[in-house]
mmCIF file of C-alpha atoms in Angstrom:
data_model
loop_
_atom_site.group_PDB
_atom_site.id
_atom_site.type_symbol
_atom_site.label_atom_id
_atom_site.label_comp_id
_atom_site.label_asym_id
_atom_site.label_seq_id
_atom_site.Cartn_x
_atom_site.Cartn_y
_atom_site.Cartn_z
ATOM 1 C CA MET F 394 3.096 6.884 18.585
ATOM 2 C CA ARG F 395 -0.572 7.635 18.030
ATOM 3 C CA ASN F 396 -2.944 4.636 18.131
ATOM 4 C CA PRO F 397 -0.427 2.118 16.510
ATOM 5 C CA ILE F 398 -1.955 -1.025 15.058
ATOM 6 C CA LEU F 399 1.394 -2.603 13.942
ATOM 7 C CA VAL F 400 4.878 -1.313 14.881
ATOM 8 C CA GLY F 401 8.135 -1.865 12.868
ATOM 9 C CA GLU F 402 11.662 -0.739 13.363
ATOM 10 C CA ARG F 403 11.276 2.793 11.859
ATOM 11 C CA LEU F 404 7.468 2.856 11.026
ATOM 12 C CA TYR F 405 4.198 2.200 12.427
ATOM 13 C CA LEU F 406 0.693 1.731 10.972
ATOM 14 C CA ARG F 407 -2.271 3.447 12.465
ATOM 15 C CA PRO F 408 -5.945 3.950 11.216
ATOM 16 C CA LEU F 409 -6.270 6.822 8.914
ATOM 17 C CA GLU F 410 -7.933 9.891 10.619
ATOM 18 C CA ALA F 411 -9.854 12.780 9.310
ATOM 19 C CA SER F 412 -6.861 15.065 10.053
ATOM 20 C CA ASP F 413 -4.907 13.131 7.442
ATOM 21 C CA ALA F 414 -7.180 14.465 4.577
ATOM 22 C CA GLU F 415 -5.298 17.648 4.196
ATOM 23 C CA LEU F 416 -1.847 15.967 3.763
ATOM 24 C CA LEU F 417 -3.284 13.422 1.404
ATOM 25 C CA ALA F 418 -4.775 16.134 -0.761
ATOM 26 C CA THR F 419 -1.526 18.146 -0.723
ATOM 27 C CA THR F 420 0.607 15.065 -1.579
ATOM 28 C CA TYR F 421 -1.631 14.264 -4.653
ATOM 29 C CA ALA F 422 -1.637 17.901 -5.701
ATOM 30 C CA THR F 423 2.231 18.137 -5.577
ATOM 31 C CA GLU F 424 3.278 14.744 -6.876
ATOM 32 C CA VAL F 425 5.828 15.061 -9.722
ATOM 33 C CA ALA F 426 6.144 11.363 -10.604
ATOM 34 C CA THR F 427 3.128 11.228 -12.945
ATOM 35 C CA PHE F 428 4.523 8.417 -15.098
ATOM 36 C CA MET F 429 2.744 5.902 -12.961
ATOM 37 C CA GLU F 430 -0.642 7.537 -13.202
ATOM 38 C CA ARG F 431 -3.217 7.400 -15.843
ATOM 39 C CA GLY F 432 -4.096 10.891 -15.219
ATOM 40 C CA ARG F 433 -4.274 13.162 -12.159
ATOM 41 C CA MET F 434 -7.522 14.047 -10.573
ATOM 42 C CA PRO F 435 -7.761 17.130 -8.241
ATOM 43 C CA TYR F 436 -8.748 15.770 -4.833
ATOM 44 C CA SER F 437 -9.838 18.082 -2.067
ATOM 45 C CA PRO F 438 -9.243 17.620 1.560
ATOM 46 C CA LEU F 439 -13.111 17.197 1.865
ATOM 47 C CA GLU F 440 -13.109 14.197 -0.431
ATOM 48 C CA PHE F 441 -10.283 12.552 1.382
ATOM 49 C CA ALA F 442 -12.087 13.048 4.725
ATOM 50 C CA ARG F 443 -15.292 11.489 3.326
ATOM 51 C CA TRP F 444 -13.190 8.613 1.965
ATOM 52 C CA ILE F 445 -11.693 8.010 5.372
ATOM 53 C CA GLU F 446 -15.076 8.239 6.980
ATOM 54 C CA ARG F 447 -16.434 5.564 4.497
ATOM 55 C CA LEU F 448 -13.448 3.294 5.370
ATOM 56 C CA HIS F 449 -14.550 3.075 9.038
ATOM 57 C CA ALA F 450 -18.376 2.748 8.395
ATOM 58 C CA ARG F 451 -18.727 -0.832 6.993
ATOM 59 C CA GLN F 452 -18.251 -3.798 9.257
ATOM 60 C CA PRO F 453 -16.598 -6.091 8.448
ATOM 61 C CA PRO F 454 -14.645 -3.695 6.318
ATOM 62 C CA ARG F 455 -14.271 -4.404 2.531
ATOM 63 C CA ASP F 456 -11.242 -2.160 2.578
ATOM 64 C CA ILE F 457 -8.732 -1.399 5.381
ATOM 65 C CA ASP F 458 -6.219 1.402 4.917
ATOM 66 C CA PHE F 459 -3.554 2.530 7.279
ATOM 67 C CA ALA F 460 -1.514 5.746 7.771
ATOM 68 C CA VAL F 461 2.175 4.953 7.584
ATOM 69 C CA CYS F 462 3.983 7.097 10.132
ATOM 70 C CA LEU F 463 7.608 7.491 11.214
ATOM 71 C CA ARG F 464 8.245 6.301 14.746
ATOM 72 C CA ALA F 465 10.773 9.039 15.341
ATOM 73 C CA ASP F 466 8.405 12.009 14.995
ATOM 74 C CA ASP F 467 4.912 10.563 14.250
ATOM 75 C CA ARG F 468 5.125 12.094 10.779
ATOM 76 C CA PHE F 469 2.526 10.621 8.277
ATOM 77 C CA ILE F 470 4.422 9.662 5.027
ATOM 78 C CA GLY F 471 1.871 7.811 3.195
ATOM 79 C CA TYR F 472 -0.674 5.039 3.357
ATOM 80 C CA ASN F 473 -1.120 1.434 2.569
ATOM 81 C CA GLY F 474 -4.075 -0.987 2.791
ATOM 82 C CA LEU F 475 -6.044 -4.006 1.611
ATOM 83 C CA SER F 476 -9.022 -3.616 -0.697
ATOM 84 C CA ASP F 477 -11.681 -5.988 -1.945
ATOM 85 C CA ILE F 478 -11.229 -8.223 1.115
ATOM 86 C CA ASP F 479 -12.927 -11.504 0.702
ATOM 87 C CA TYR F 480 -13.278 -13.096 4.185
ATOM 88 C CA VAL F 481 -14.557 -16.380 2.682
ATOM 89 C CA GLU F 482 -12.007 -16.984 0.034
ATOM 90 C CA ARG F 483 -9.454 -15.272 2.239
ATOM 91 C CA THR F 484 -7.968 -12.930 -0.387
ATOM 92 C CA ALA F 485 -7.373 -9.169 -0.860
ATOM 93 C CA GLU F 486 -5.640 -6.611 -2.970
ATOM 94 C CA SER F 487 -2.787 -4.532 -1.480
ATOM 95 C CA GLU F 488 -2.151 -0.997 -2.300
ATOM 96 C CA SER F 489 0.238 1.755 -1.247
ATOM 97 C CA ASP F 490 1.004 5.388 -1.864
ATOM 98 C CA PHE F 491 3.927 7.237 -0.562
ATOM 99 C CA GLY F 492 4.918 10.902 -0.593
ATOM 100 C CA PRO F 493 6.497 13.343 -0.202
ATOM 101 C CA GLU F 494 9.439 12.815 -2.460
ATOM 102 C CA GLU F 495 12.076 13.026 0.324
ATOM 103 C CA VAL F 496 10.759 9.808 1.993
ATOM 104 C CA ARG F 497 11.170 7.528 -1.077
ATOM 105 C CA ASN F 498 14.041 5.304 -1.771
ATOM 106 C CA ARG F 499 14.734 4.752 1.949
ATOM 107 C CA GLY F 500 13.158 1.392 2.415
ATOM 108 C CA TYR F 501 10.014 2.707 4.069
ATOM 109 C CA GLY F 502 7.698 1.136 1.448
ATOM 110 C CA THR F 503 9.166 -2.254 1.959
ATOM 111 C CA GLU F 504 8.975 -1.975 5.752
ATOM 112 C CA ALA F 505 5.387 -0.633 5.534
ATOM 113 C CA LYS F 506 4.376 -3.437 3.160
ATOM 114 C CA HIS F 507 5.787 -6.161 5.539
ATOM 115 C CA LEU F 508 3.689 -4.697 8.344
ATOM 116 C CA LEU F 509 0.685 -4.619 6.097
ATOM 117 C CA LEU F 510 1.225 -8.221 4.955
ATOM 118 C CA GLU F 511 1.681 -9.254 8.651
ATOM 119 C CA TYR F 512 -1.800 -7.787 9.341
ATOM 120 C CA ALA F 513 -3.156 -9.584 6.257
ATOM 121 C CA PHE F 514 -1.733 -12.988 7.062
ATOM 122 C CA ASP F 515 -1.443 -13.044 10.846
ATOM 123 C CA ARG F 516 -4.444 -10.997 11.886
ATOM 124 C CA LEU F 517 -6.952 -11.405 9.059
ATOM 125 C CA HIS F 518 -5.679 -15.047 8.230
ATOM 126 C CA LEU F 519 -5.769 -14.424 4.541
ATOM 127 C CA HIS F 520 -4.408 -16.915 2.130
ATOM 128 C CA ALA F 521 -3.273 -14.734 -0.740
ATOM 129 C CA VAL F 522 -2.831 -11.108 -1.482
ATOM 130 C CA HIS F 523 -2.549 -9.815 -5.008
ATOM 131 C CA SER F 524 -1.525 -6.379 -6.416
ATOM 132 C CA PHE F 525 -1.927 -4.639 -9.756
ATOM 133 C CA VAL F 526 0.666 -2.351 -11.270
ATOM 134 C CA TRP F 527 0.287 -0.253 -14.405
ATOM 135 C CA GLU F 528 3.004 -1.403 -16.902
ATOM 136 C CA PRO F 529 4.960 1.841 -17.023
ATOM 137 C CA ASN F 530 5.294 1.845 -13.252
ATOM 138 C CA ALA F 531 8.605 -0.169 -12.981
ATOM 139 C CA ARG F 532 9.374 1.247 -9.543
ATOM 140 C CA SER F 533 6.239 -0.325 -8.041
ATOM 141 C CA ALA F 534 6.726 -3.630 -9.815
ATOM 142 C CA ALA F 535 10.279 -3.892 -8.554
ATOM 143 C CA ALA F 536 9.143 -2.964 -5.068
ATOM 144 C CA LEU F 537 6.616 -5.757 -5.155
ATOM 145 C CA ILE F 538 9.156 -8.350 -6.165
ATOM 146 C CA LYS F 539 11.466 -7.100 -3.432
ATOM 147 C CA GLN F 540 8.644 -7.571 -0.956
ATOM 148 C CA GLY F 541 8.139 -11.213 -1.879
ATOM 149 C CA TYR F 542 5.342 -10.944 -4.514
ATOM 150 C CA ARG F 543 5.572 -13.127 -7.643
ATOM 151 C CA PRO F 544 4.552 -12.054 -11.062
ATOM 152 C CA ALA F 545 1.185 -13.770 -11.706
ATOM 153 C CA GLY F 546 0.200 -12.526 -15.208
ATOM 154 C CA ARG F 547 -0.873 -9.464 -17.052
ATOM 155 C CA LEU F 548 -4.070 -7.957 -18.280
ATOM 156 C CA LYS F 549 -3.423 -6.969 -21.949
ATOM 157 C CA TRP F 550 -4.358 -3.479 -23.147
ATOM 158 C CA ASN F 551 -6.126 -2.768 -19.878
ATOM 159 C CA ASP F 552 -5.735 0.870 -19.679
ATOM 160 C CA VAL F 553 -5.042 3.879 -21.889
ATOM 161 C CA LYS F 554 -3.076 7.135 -21.319
ATOM 162 C CA ALA F 555 -2.522 9.724 -24.096
ATOM 163 C CA GLY F 556 -3.971 7.372 -26.606
ATOM 164 C CA VAL F 557 -1.566 4.578 -25.855
ATOM 165 C CA TYR F 558 -2.836 1.241 -24.444
ATOM 166 C CA ARG F 559 -0.776 -0.423 -21.747
ATOM 167 C CA ASP F 560 -0.904 -3.666 -19.899
ATOM 168 C CA THR F 561 -1.663 -4.081 -16.218
ATOM 169 C CA LEU F 562 0.819 -6.336 -14.434
ATOM 170 C CA VAL F 563 -0.583 -8.755 -11.819
ATOM 171 C CA PHE F 564 1.436 -9.928 -8.692
ATOM 172 C CA ASP F 565 0.509 -12.287 -5.805
ATOM 173 C CA ILE F 566 1.945 -13.452 -2.640
ATOM 174 C CA LEU F 567 0.682 -16.493 -0.627
ATOM 175 C CA ARG F 568 1.157 -16.853 3.095
ATOM 176 C CA ALA F 569 3.959 -19.261 2.802
ATOM 177 C CA ASP F 570 5.787 -17.031 0.420
ATOM 178 C CA TRP F 571 5.285 -14.087 2.723
ATOM 179 C CA ILE F 572 6.822 -15.961 5.616
ATOM 180 C CA ALA F 573 9.980 -16.769 3.513
ATOM 181 C CA ALA F 574 10.178 -13.206 2.279
ATOM 182 C CA ARG F 575 9.719 -11.718 5.745
ATOM 183 C CA ASP F 576 12.379 -13.906 7.163
ATOM 184 C CA ALA F 577 14.866 -13.095 4.450
ATOM 185 C CA TRP F 578 14.165 -9.340 4.803
ATOM 186 C CA ARG F 579 14.596 -9.386 8.554
ATOM 187 C CA ALA F 580 17.820 -11.263 8.170
ATOM 188 C CA GLY F 581 19.032 -8.714 5.581
ATOM 189 C CA GLN F 582 18.018 -5.824 7.869
ATOM 190 C CA ALA F 583 19.935 -7.416 10.848
ATOM 191 C CA GLY F 584 23.009 -7.776 8.554
ATOM 192 C CA ALA F 585 22.652 -4.160 7.411
ATOM 193 C CA GLY F 586 22.885 -2.859 10.974
ATOM 194 C CA GLY F 587 19.108 -2.450 11.378
ATOM 195 C CA ARG F 588 18.703 0.005 8.394
#
């Protein structure tokens, strides 16, 4: 493992590095599941490298993003993080993006989100984390529910794609809710033989 911040059963989180920029650009360029996007932008490795550099420049950071890596081979499979961190009110927005396609639907996103929430609640001592999902992205909404988030509302006609306005769904999780979801998830993992 390279520079792990948090370690799970199959994954670990580490700081994003400039060397991750090439894979991020390739992942965005080859993504086939565009139903969840409002539109694709061509990102270059240079743009991702600048983004990673900016993440590490501000102290305390407003955004913290992690590379999600497999413990077995250190392979970078996506990223997750916290944005708009408010250290006074103790809130933040969670975000995640996984690719390539072959790593999806294996529970990695849930494991990575639990590591991220552990960081948010145990290390940053946040009180609440929220997340926004574009209405057509049912997969992300279902994942948030599985990870312990609750529906918290919707922003009506918040975004448009191909001339059709869609809502943005709002989810949140409080520290106490996360502890309950984490304990249930761990019990389920133990019952499933560690998978």
